[in-house]
Amino acid sequence: MEATVDYMKAAEADNLLATELRLGLPGTSNDDHKATPPCTPRGKKRTAFDAAEDAAVEEVTNKHDDVEAAPPVAKAQVVGWPPVRSYRKSCFQQQQAKQISKPTSNNKEEAAAAPAPASNAATPSFVKVSMDGAPYLRKVDLRMYKGYRELREALEAMFVSSNNGGAANLSEFAVTYEDKDGDLMLVGDVPFEMFAGTCKKLRIMKRSEATGLGSPRQI
Amino acid sequence: MTYFPEEVVEHIFSFLPSHSDRNTVSLVCKVWYEIERLSRRSVFVGNCYAVRPEQVVRRFPNVRALTVKGKPHFADFNLVPPDWGGYAGPWIEAAARSCVGLEELRMKRMVVSDESLELLARSFPRFKALVLISCEGFSTEGLADIASHCNVNLNLNCFGACLVDSRTLPQLRHLRELDLQENDVEDRGPRWLSSFPDSCTSLVSLNFACIKGEVDSASLERLVAKSPNLRSLRLNRAVSVDTLSKILLRTPNLEDLGTGNLTEEFQTESYLRLTNALEKCKMLRSLSGFWDASPACVPFIYPLCHQLTGLNLSYTPTLEYSDLTKMISRCVKLQRLWVLDCISDKGLQVVASSCKDLQELRVFPSDFYVAGYSAVTEEGLVAISSGCRKLTSLLYFCHQMTNEALLTIAKNCPNFIRFRLCILEPRKPDATTNQPLDEGFGAIVRECKGLRRLSISGLLTDKVFMYIGKYAKQLEMLSIAFAGDSDEGMMHIMNGCKNLRKLEIRDSPFGDGALLGNVAKYETMRSLWMSSCNVTLKGCEILASKMPMLNVEIMNELDGSCEMEENSVDPSRVEKLYVYRTTAGARDDAPNFVKIL
């Protein structure tokens, strides 16, 4: 691993692609936009560790992009910096995924009083997520995602990254949800906003059990 | 002294508390060497590759407590590639052959396999304490072996990233202490708690805060009920407020508590019960956990605050400045405080005015993104320093600092032993003057004459190293990142810091000149780490040839070629360098991305 300081330009800050969370291995297209600085001119070789760690960093970034008013001028990613232990980072990933709605960084400078709600003013919409074989459920806030792909990545991060020894991604599973009529539906058929408005509960089931739900247009 | 019987000399030696003192007396003469080594009960090996395990156990056959440390410190931040080394196996095997009286084993940043744990369990009939800090490589099976074979009181502390399956943790019969801290635990269900045998009544400390899964409340309550000696209990996120209340009614002697989750979805009655239960714990001094704590639940902790000496709120981003300060302002006896930067400068002012006995403060970032927002600045630290004059230990993540602030801090708190300042953005200058922070850190090392550990950050030139070399005479460990201009910087350290044991550097422009400028120094140090600096293969080769008692390890990237370029003309830069003194020669367990020159 090497310490790579990557600066995303202001223009790219507007480009969500640059801040997208990916769980891919090195050599995927996500690496291309990162520049290497003069002090370490040896080119950029990344390990799976780096990708995972930067993914964690990017996830935090992603959330803050949503709440900050002004676009960030220069953002840097450095391996192993700030010097914080992996355990602490992973705890926070869990907490982020649990979607505590109040941003921790935004309203600090303002008057002490009561905590203020998120500046993007979306009321959170927490739904339970269960996965076959997982011992406990999680909750996600559907308002935090812009589309099915982000939702899927978040679910992967929650359920398949470290806990489940078998699956590497959600392709062996079908993601279903219970709508407000109580019916079990396959995720992905309707526009995301419509889905987010009617989804009461998510369930990730093994594909083998998902027979009868028709040809899935997977998320 | 040679006319005294050996037993008398041995007795005199027993009053020597420190390892270095005992090492010193063993050098006086052969007789003393023999007496000392046979009576040594506790051995500390700071670098597992500095000496062969067989040598240690041969010299100290009667050792009772062995401590071994493995990977370099920067491994905590993923700078050391996986599979680098630090295997516990050879140590446990050697001890199993020669030191059957072993009672305690402590390991930090080592790789411990299940086979090693099984061997450990079988080999030492009096084994009492296993402490694993930031270790990895083992699972439940290994712990089950410890459990089933170790009949005596067992302390089991696991800190850091180790793979521990919650299912088999406990069949720990006479367990005194099971402390799993900061582990990446692979959860296989909640049944582990109920596996504690009924005969296990000796539990003193139970910490499973890092276990992610559900926990069977009934089992937990039963376990606590039969553990009258319980002093320390740290729960995980899955434990509800109600369970916590029930447990606390059974633990009147509890001194240290890590709560379960304190979320928004609560019933007031639950929290009233909690307050009642907490009030019964008169001995409670230290509090942590607060998983997912909602601000509304915090007031229920208030009755406890006046007696607390330790408080860890650093895993709770859900509490904001006002919640934190309302709690902390009641903690007038606080000595140790860990918080997140959401506390903000204003919150730190409240800490400063309320916690006059504060000795240790850690302020962690809630945003790990390098140039991210942080609500704490130099002002918070200045406030702390003027209110908390007893401060000796500091870890402070912030997004800006000034020289003036550091000067003030140094004057206010000259008793710092550990001073670690991390400005989140690398190379950031003084926020008001745009100057390097040399003068500020210079003041710290000048005023704090007892400083033993220092981490620096921000924009720093060679000058700061001149100050450190000149003034930091007690310094033992120095961490440098993104600092300095030239080899001169590192040379100041190598020539000036007489007590330096560990030097770790990343992303700083020090090259072969600095590496080779004082090679004799490395013999007096435990280790040197340099990554993303300017040292070259040639320089490392020269160092290795000049100093045969050092291992000079070079690490390559994992992907791409595994072999270093053998072209000696090519001054290819070395990405990661780890140098340490050793009597063991080159280690034979190095992976192929590590080259030992």
Coordinates of N, CA and C in Angstrom, one line a residue, chain A residues 1-5 7-8 26 38-42 45-47 49-50 53 57-58 60-61 64 68 74-96 98 100-116 135-137 139 162-163 165, chain B residues 76-82 108-109 134 182-184 186-187 189 209-210 212-214 237 264-265 291-292 295 314-318 320-323 338 340 342 344 346 364-371 373 375 397 422-427 457 481-482 506-507 532 534 556-559 573-576:
Chain A
M1 N 0.8 -1.2 0.0 CA 0.0 0.0 0.0 C 0.9 1.2 0.0
E2 N 0.4 2.2 -0.6 CA 1.2 3.5 -0.5 C 0.3 4.6 -0.1
A3 N 0.8 5.6 0.4 CA 0.1 6.8 0.8 C -0.2 7.6 -0.5
T4 N -1.4 7.6 -0.9 CA -1.7 8.4 -2.1 C -2.6 9.5 -1.7
V5 N -2.2 10.7 -2.0 CA -3.0 11.9 -1.7 C -3.7 12.2 -3.0
Y7 N -6.5 14.5 -4.8 CA -7.3 15.7 -4.7 C -8.4 15.7 -5.8
M8 N -9.6 15.7 -5.4 CA -10.6 15.9 -6.4 C -10.9 17.3 -6.7
P26 N -9.1 -3.1 -6.9 CA -8.3 -2.2 -7.6 C -8.3 -2.5 -9.1
P38 N 3.0 15.0 -6.7 CA 4.4 14.9 -7.0 C 5.2 14.2 -6.0
C39 N 4.8 14.3 -4.7 CA 5.7 13.7 -3.7 C 5.8 12.2 -3.8
T40 N 4.8 11.5 -4.3 CA 4.9 10.1 -4.5 C 4.7 9.7 -5.9
P41 N 5.7 9.9 -6.7 CA 5.4 9.8 -8.2 C 5.4 8.4 -8.7
R42 N 5.3 7.4 -7.9 CA 5.5 6.1 -8.4 C 4.2 5.4 -9.0
K45 N -0.8 2.2 -7.0 CA -1.2 0.8 -7.0 C -2.0 0.6 -5.7
R46 N -3.1 0.1 -5.9 CA -4.1 0.0 -4.7 C -4.4 -1.5 -4.4
T47 N -4.5 -1.7 -3.2 CA -4.9 -3.1 -2.8 C -6.3 -3.1 -2.4
F49 N -7.4 -3.6 0.3 CA -7.5 -2.9 1.6 C -7.8 -1.4 1.3
D50 N -7.0 -0.9 0.4 CA -7.2 0.5 0.1 C -8.6 0.8 -0.4
E53 N -10.9 0.6 2.4 CA -10.8 1.7 3.3 C -11.3 3.0 2.7
V57 N -14.2 5.7 3.6 CA -14.0 7.1 3.7 C -15.0 7.8 2.8
E58 N -15.1 7.2 1.6 CA -16.1 7.8 0.6 C -17.5 7.8 1.1
V60 N -18.5 8.1 4.1 CA -18.7 9.3 5.0 C -18.8 10.5 4.2
T61 N -17.9 10.6 3.2 CA -18.0 11.8 2.3 C -19.3 12.0 1.7
H64 N -21.8 13.5 3.9 CA -21.6 14.9 4.2 C -21.9 15.8 3.0
E68 N -23.9 19.4 3.4 CA -23.2 20.7 3.4 C -23.8 21.6 2.3
A74 N -11.6 21.3 -1.9 CA -10.6 20.2 -2.2 C -10.8 19.1 -1.2
K75 N -10.9 17.9 -1.7 CA -11.1 16.8 -0.7 C -9.9 15.9 -0.9
A76 N -9.4 15.4 0.1 CA -8.2 14.5 0.0 C -8.5 13.2 0.6
Q77 N -7.9 12.2 0.0 CA -8.0 10.8 0.6 C -6.5 10.3 0.7
V78 N -6.2 10.0 1.9 CA -4.9 9.5 2.2 C -5.0 8.2 2.9
V79 N -4.2 7.2 2.5 CA -4.3 5.9 3.2 C -3.8 6.0 4.6
G80 N -4.5 5.5 5.5 CA -4.1 5.5 6.9 C -4.1 6.8 7.6
W81 N -4.8 7.8 7.0 CA -4.9 9.1 7.6 C -6.3 9.6 7.5
P82 N -6.8 10.2 8.6 CA -6.2 10.4 9.9 C -6.0 9.1 10.6
P83 N -5.0 9.1 11.5 CA -4.6 7.8 12.1 C -5.7 7.4 13.2
V84 N -6.6 6.6 12.6 CA -7.7 6.2 13.5 C -7.8 4.7 13.3
R85 N -8.0 3.9 14.3 CA -8.0 2.5 14.2 C -9.2 2.0 13.4
S86 N -9.1 0.8 12.7 CA -10.1 0.3 11.9 C -11.4 0.0 12.7
Y87 N -11.2 -0.4 13.9 CA -12.4 -0.7 14.7 C -13.3 0.5 14.9
R88 N -12.7 1.6 15.2 CA -13.4 2.8 15.4 C -14.2 3.2 14.1
K89 N -13.4 3.1 13.0 CA -14.1 3.4 11.7 C -15.2 2.5 11.4
S90 N -15.0 1.2 11.7 CA -16.1 0.3 11.4 C -17.3 0.5 12.3
C91 N -17.1 0.9 13.5 CA -18.2 1.3 14.4 C -19.0 2.4 13.8
F92 N -18.3 3.4 13.2 CA -19.0 4.5 12.7 C -19.7 4.2 11.4
Q93 N -19.2 3.3 10.6 CA -19.9 2.8 9.4 C -21.2 2.2 9.8
Q94 N -21.2 1.4 10.9 CA -22.4 0.8 11.3 C -23.4 1.9 11.7
Q95 N -22.9 2.9 12.4 CA -23.8 3.9 12.9 C -24.3 4.7 11.7
Q96 N -23.5 5.0 10.7 CA -23.9 5.7 9.5 C -25.0 4.9 8.9
K98 N -26.9 2.9 10.2 CA -28.2 2.9 11.0 C -28.9 4.2 10.8
I100 N -28.6 7.5 11.7 CA -29.0 8.5 12.6 C -29.2 9.8 11.9
S101 N -30.4 10.4 12.0 CA -30.7 11.4 11.0 C -30.0 12.7 11.3
K102 N -29.6 13.0 12.5 CA -29.0 14.3 12.7 C -27.5 14.3 12.3
P103 N -27.1 15.3 11.5 CA -25.7 15.3 11.0 C -24.8 15.7 12.2
T104 N -23.7 15.1 12.3 CA -22.9 15.5 13.5 C -22.0 16.7 13.2
S105 N -21.9 17.1 12.0 CA -20.9 18.2 11.7 C -21.6 19.5 11.4
N106 N -22.8 19.5 11.1 CA -23.3 20.7 10.5 C -23.6 21.8 11.5
N107 N -24.4 21.5 12.5 CA -24.9 22.7 13.3 C -24.2 23.0 14.5
K108 N -23.0 22.6 14.6 CA -22.2 22.8 15.9 C -22.0 24.2 16.2
E109 N -21.7 25.0 15.2 CA -21.3 26.4 15.6 C -22.5 27.2 16.0
E110 N -23.7 26.8 15.7 CA -24.9 27.6 16.0 C -25.2 27.5 17.5
A111 N -26.2 28.2 17.9 CA -26.5 28.4 19.4 C -26.7 27.0 20.0
A112 N -26.3 26.9 21.3 CA -26.3 25.6 22.0 C -27.6 24.9 21.9
A113 N -28.6 25.4 22.5 CA -30.0 24.9 22.5 C -30.2 23.5 22.1
A114 N -31.4 23.3 21.5 CA -31.7 21.9 21.1 C -31.1 21.5 19.8
P115 N -30.9 20.2 19.6 CA -30.3 19.8 18.3 C -31.2 20.2 17.1
A116 N -30.6 20.7 16.1 CA -31.4 21.0 14.9 C -31.5 19.9 13.9
P135 N -28.8 -13.0 11.7 CA -29.4 -13.1 13.0 C -30.2 -11.9 13.5
Y136 N -29.9 -10.8 13.0 CA -30.7 -9.6 13.4 C -30.9 -8.7 12.2
L137 N -31.9 -7.8 12.4 CA -32.3 -6.9 11.4 C -31.6 -5.6 11.4
K139 N -31.9 -1.3 10.0 CA -32.8 -0.3 9.5 C -32.1 0.6 8.5
S162 N -18.9 -8.3 5.7 CA -18.0 -9.1 6.6 C -18.8 -10.2 7.3
N163 N -20.1 -10.0 7.5 CA -20.8 -11.0 8.3 C -21.0 -12.3 7.6
G165 N -20.3 -15.1 5.4 CA -19.1 -15.7 4.8 C -19.4 -16.1 3.4
Chain B
D76 N -1.8 -0.3 13.0 CA -3.2 0.1 13.4 C -3.9 0.8 12.3
F77 N -3.1 1.5 11.5 CA -3.8 2.4 10.5 C -3.6 1.7 9.1
N78 N -3.5 0.4 9.0 CA -3.4 -0.3 7.8 C -2.2 0.0 6.9
L79 N -1.1 0.5 7.5 CA 0.0 0.8 6.7 C 0.9 -0.4 6.6
V80 N 0.7 -1.4 7.4 CA 1.5 -2.7 7.3 C 0.7 -3.7 6.5
P81 N 1.2 -4.2 5.4 CA 0.4 -5.1 4.6 C 0.0 -6.4 5.5
P82 N -1.2 -7.0 5.2 CA -1.5 -8.2 5.9 C -0.5 -9.3 5.6
K108 N 0.4 -8.3 21.8 CA -0.2 -7.2 21.2 C 0.2 -7.1 19.7
R109 N -0.7 -6.9 18.9 CA -0.5 -6.9 17.4 C 0.2 -8.1 16.9
S134 N -5.3 -6.2 20.0 CA -5.1 -6.0 18.6 C -4.5 -7.2 17.9
E182 N -12.6 -3.8 21.1 CA -12.2 -3.3 19.8 C -11.9 -4.5 18.9
N183 N -12.7 -5.6 19.0 CA -12.5 -6.7 18.1 C -13.4 -6.6 16.9
D184 N -13.0 -7.2 15.9 CA -13.9 -7.5 14.7 C -14.4 -8.9 14.9
E186 N -16.7 -12.1 14.6 CA -17.6 -12.7 13.7 C -18.7 -13.3 14.5
D187 N -19.9 -12.8 14.3 CA -21.0 -13.2 15.2 C -21.7 -14.5 14.6
G189 N -24.2 -15.9 16.5 CA -25.4 -16.2 17.3 C -25.3 -15.9 18.7
A209 N -18.2 -5.5 24.4 CA -18.8 -4.4 23.7 C -18.7 -4.5 22.2
C210 N -17.7 -5.2 21.7 CA -17.5 -5.2 20.2 C -18.2 -6.3 19.5
K212 N -21.1 -7.8 17.7 CA -22.1 -7.0 17.0 C -23.5 -7.6 17.1
G213 N -23.6 -8.9 17.4 CA -25.0 -9.5 17.3 C -25.8 -9.4 18.5
E214 N -26.9 -10.1 18.4 CA -27.9 -10.1 19.6 C -27.3 -10.9 20.7
R237 N -24.1 -3.3 21.8 CA -25.3 -2.5 21.3 C -26.6 -3.2 21.5
E264 N -33.6 6.1 21.0 CA -34.7 7.0 21.1 C -36.0 6.3 21.4
E265 N -36.1 5.0 21.0 CA -37.3 4.3 21.2 C -37.4 3.8 22.7
W291 N -24.1 3.4 23.2 CA -24.3 3.1 21.8 C -25.6 3.7 21.3
D292 N -25.6 4.3 20.2 CA -26.8 4.9 19.6 C -27.6 5.8 20.6
P295 N -30.3 11.8 22.8 CA -30.1 12.9 23.8 C -31.2 12.8 24.9
S314 N -16.8 8.3 23.1 CA -16.2 8.5 21.8 C -16.8 7.6 20.7
Y315 N -17.8 6.8 21.1 CA -18.5 6.0 20.1 C -19.9 6.5 19.9
T316 N -20.2 7.7 20.2 CA -21.5 8.2 20.2 C -21.7 9.5 19.4
P317 N -21.8 9.4 18.1 CA -21.9 10.6 17.3 C -23.3 11.2 17.4
T318 N -24.2 10.5 18.1 CA -25.6 11.0 18.1 C -25.8 12.0 19.2
E320 N -25.0 15.6 20.9 CA -24.4 16.8 20.4 C -23.8 17.6 21.5
Y321 N -23.3 18.7 21.2 CA -22.6 19.6 22.1 C -23.4 19.8 23.4
S322 N -24.7 20.1 23.3 CA -25.4 20.5 24.5 C -25.6 19.3 25.4
D323 N -25.9 18.1 24.8 CA -26.1 16.9 25.6 C -24.8 16.6 26.3
W338 N -12.9 10.6 27.1 CA -12.8 10.4 25.6 C -14.1 10.9 25.0
L340 N -16.0 12.7 21.2 CA -15.8 13.0 19.7 C -15.8 14.5 19.6
C342 N -17.6 16.4 18.1 CA -18.9 17.1 18.1 C -19.1 17.9 19.4
S344 N -17.2 20.2 20.3 CA -16.9 21.5 19.9 C -16.1 22.3 20.9
K346 N -16.7 25.1 22.3 CA -17.6 25.5 23.5 C -17.7 24.5 24.5
F364 N -11.7 12.5 19.5 CA -11.6 11.8 18.3 C -12.4 12.5 17.2
P365 N -12.0 12.2 15.9 CA -12.8 12.8 14.8 C -14.1 12.0 14.6
S366 N -15.2 12.7 14.3 CA -16.4 12.0 13.9 C -16.4 11.9 12.4
D367 N -15.6 12.6 11.7 CA -15.5 12.6 10.3 C -14.1 12.2 9.9
F368 N -14.0 11.0 9.3 CA -12.6 10.5 9.0 C -12.1 11.0 7.7
Y369 N -12.8 11.8 7.1 CA -12.4 12.3 5.8 C -11.3 13.4 6.1
V370 N -10.2 13.3 5.4 CA -9.1 14.1 5.8 C -9.3 15.6 5.9
A371 N -9.9 16.2 4.9 CA -10.1 17.7 5.1 C -11.6 17.9 5.5
Y373 N -14.9 18.4 8.1 CA -15.2 19.4 9.1 C -14.9 18.9 10.5
A375 N -15.4 20.3 14.6 CA -15.9 21.4 15.4 C -14.9 21.9 16.4
F397 N -7.6 15.4 17.9 CA -7.8 15.6 16.5 C -8.6 16.9 16.2
C422 N -3.2 15.8 16.2 CA -3.5 15.4 14.8 C -4.3 16.4 14.1
I423 N -3.7 17.3 13.3 CA -4.5 18.2 12.5 C -4.9 17.5 11.2
L424 N -6.2 17.4 11.0 CA -6.7 16.5 10.0 C -6.1 16.7 8.6
E425 N -5.9 17.9 8.2 CA -5.4 18.1 6.9 C -3.9 18.1 7.0
P426 N -3.2 17.2 6.2 CA -1.7 17.2 6.2 C -1.1 18.5 5.8
R427 N -0.1 18.9 6.5 CA 0.7 20.1 6.2 C -0.1 21.4 6.3
S457 N 1.9 17.2 13.8 CA 1.2 17.3 12.5 C 1.1 18.7 12.1
A481 N 4.4 12.7 10.5 CA 3.7 12.5 9.2 C 3.7 13.8 8.5
F482 N 4.0 13.7 7.2 CA 4.0 14.9 6.3 C 4.7 16.1 6.9
R506 N 6.1 8.8 8.2 CA 5.4 8.6 6.9 C 5.3 9.9 6.1
D507 N 5.5 9.7 4.8 CA 5.3 10.8 3.9 C 6.1 12.1 4.3
S532 N 6.7 5.9 2.5 CA 6.5 7.0 1.6 C 7.5 8.2 1.9
N534 N 12.0 9.2 1.3 CA 12.8 9.2 0.1 C 14.0 8.2 0.2
N556 N 7.2 -4.4 -0.4 CA 6.7 -4.0 -1.7 C 5.2 -3.9 -1.7
E557 N 4.7 -3.4 -2.8 CA 3.2 -3.4 -3.0 C 2.8 -4.9 -3.1
L558 N 1.6 -5.2 -2.8 CA 1.1 -6.5 -2.8 C 0.7 -6.9 -4.3
D559 N 0.1 -6.0 -5.0 CA -0.2 -6.4 -6.4 C 1.0 -6.1 -7.2
R573 N 13.1 3.9 -5.2 CA 12.7 4.3 -3.9 C 12.0 3.2 -3.1
V574 N 12.3 3.1 -1.9 CA 11.7 2.1 -1.0 C 10.4 2.7 -0.4
E575 N 9.3 2.0 -0.6 CA 8.1 2.5 -0.2 C 7.9 2.3 1.3
K576 N 8.2 1.1 1.8 CA 8.1 0.9 3.3 C 9.3 0.3 3.8

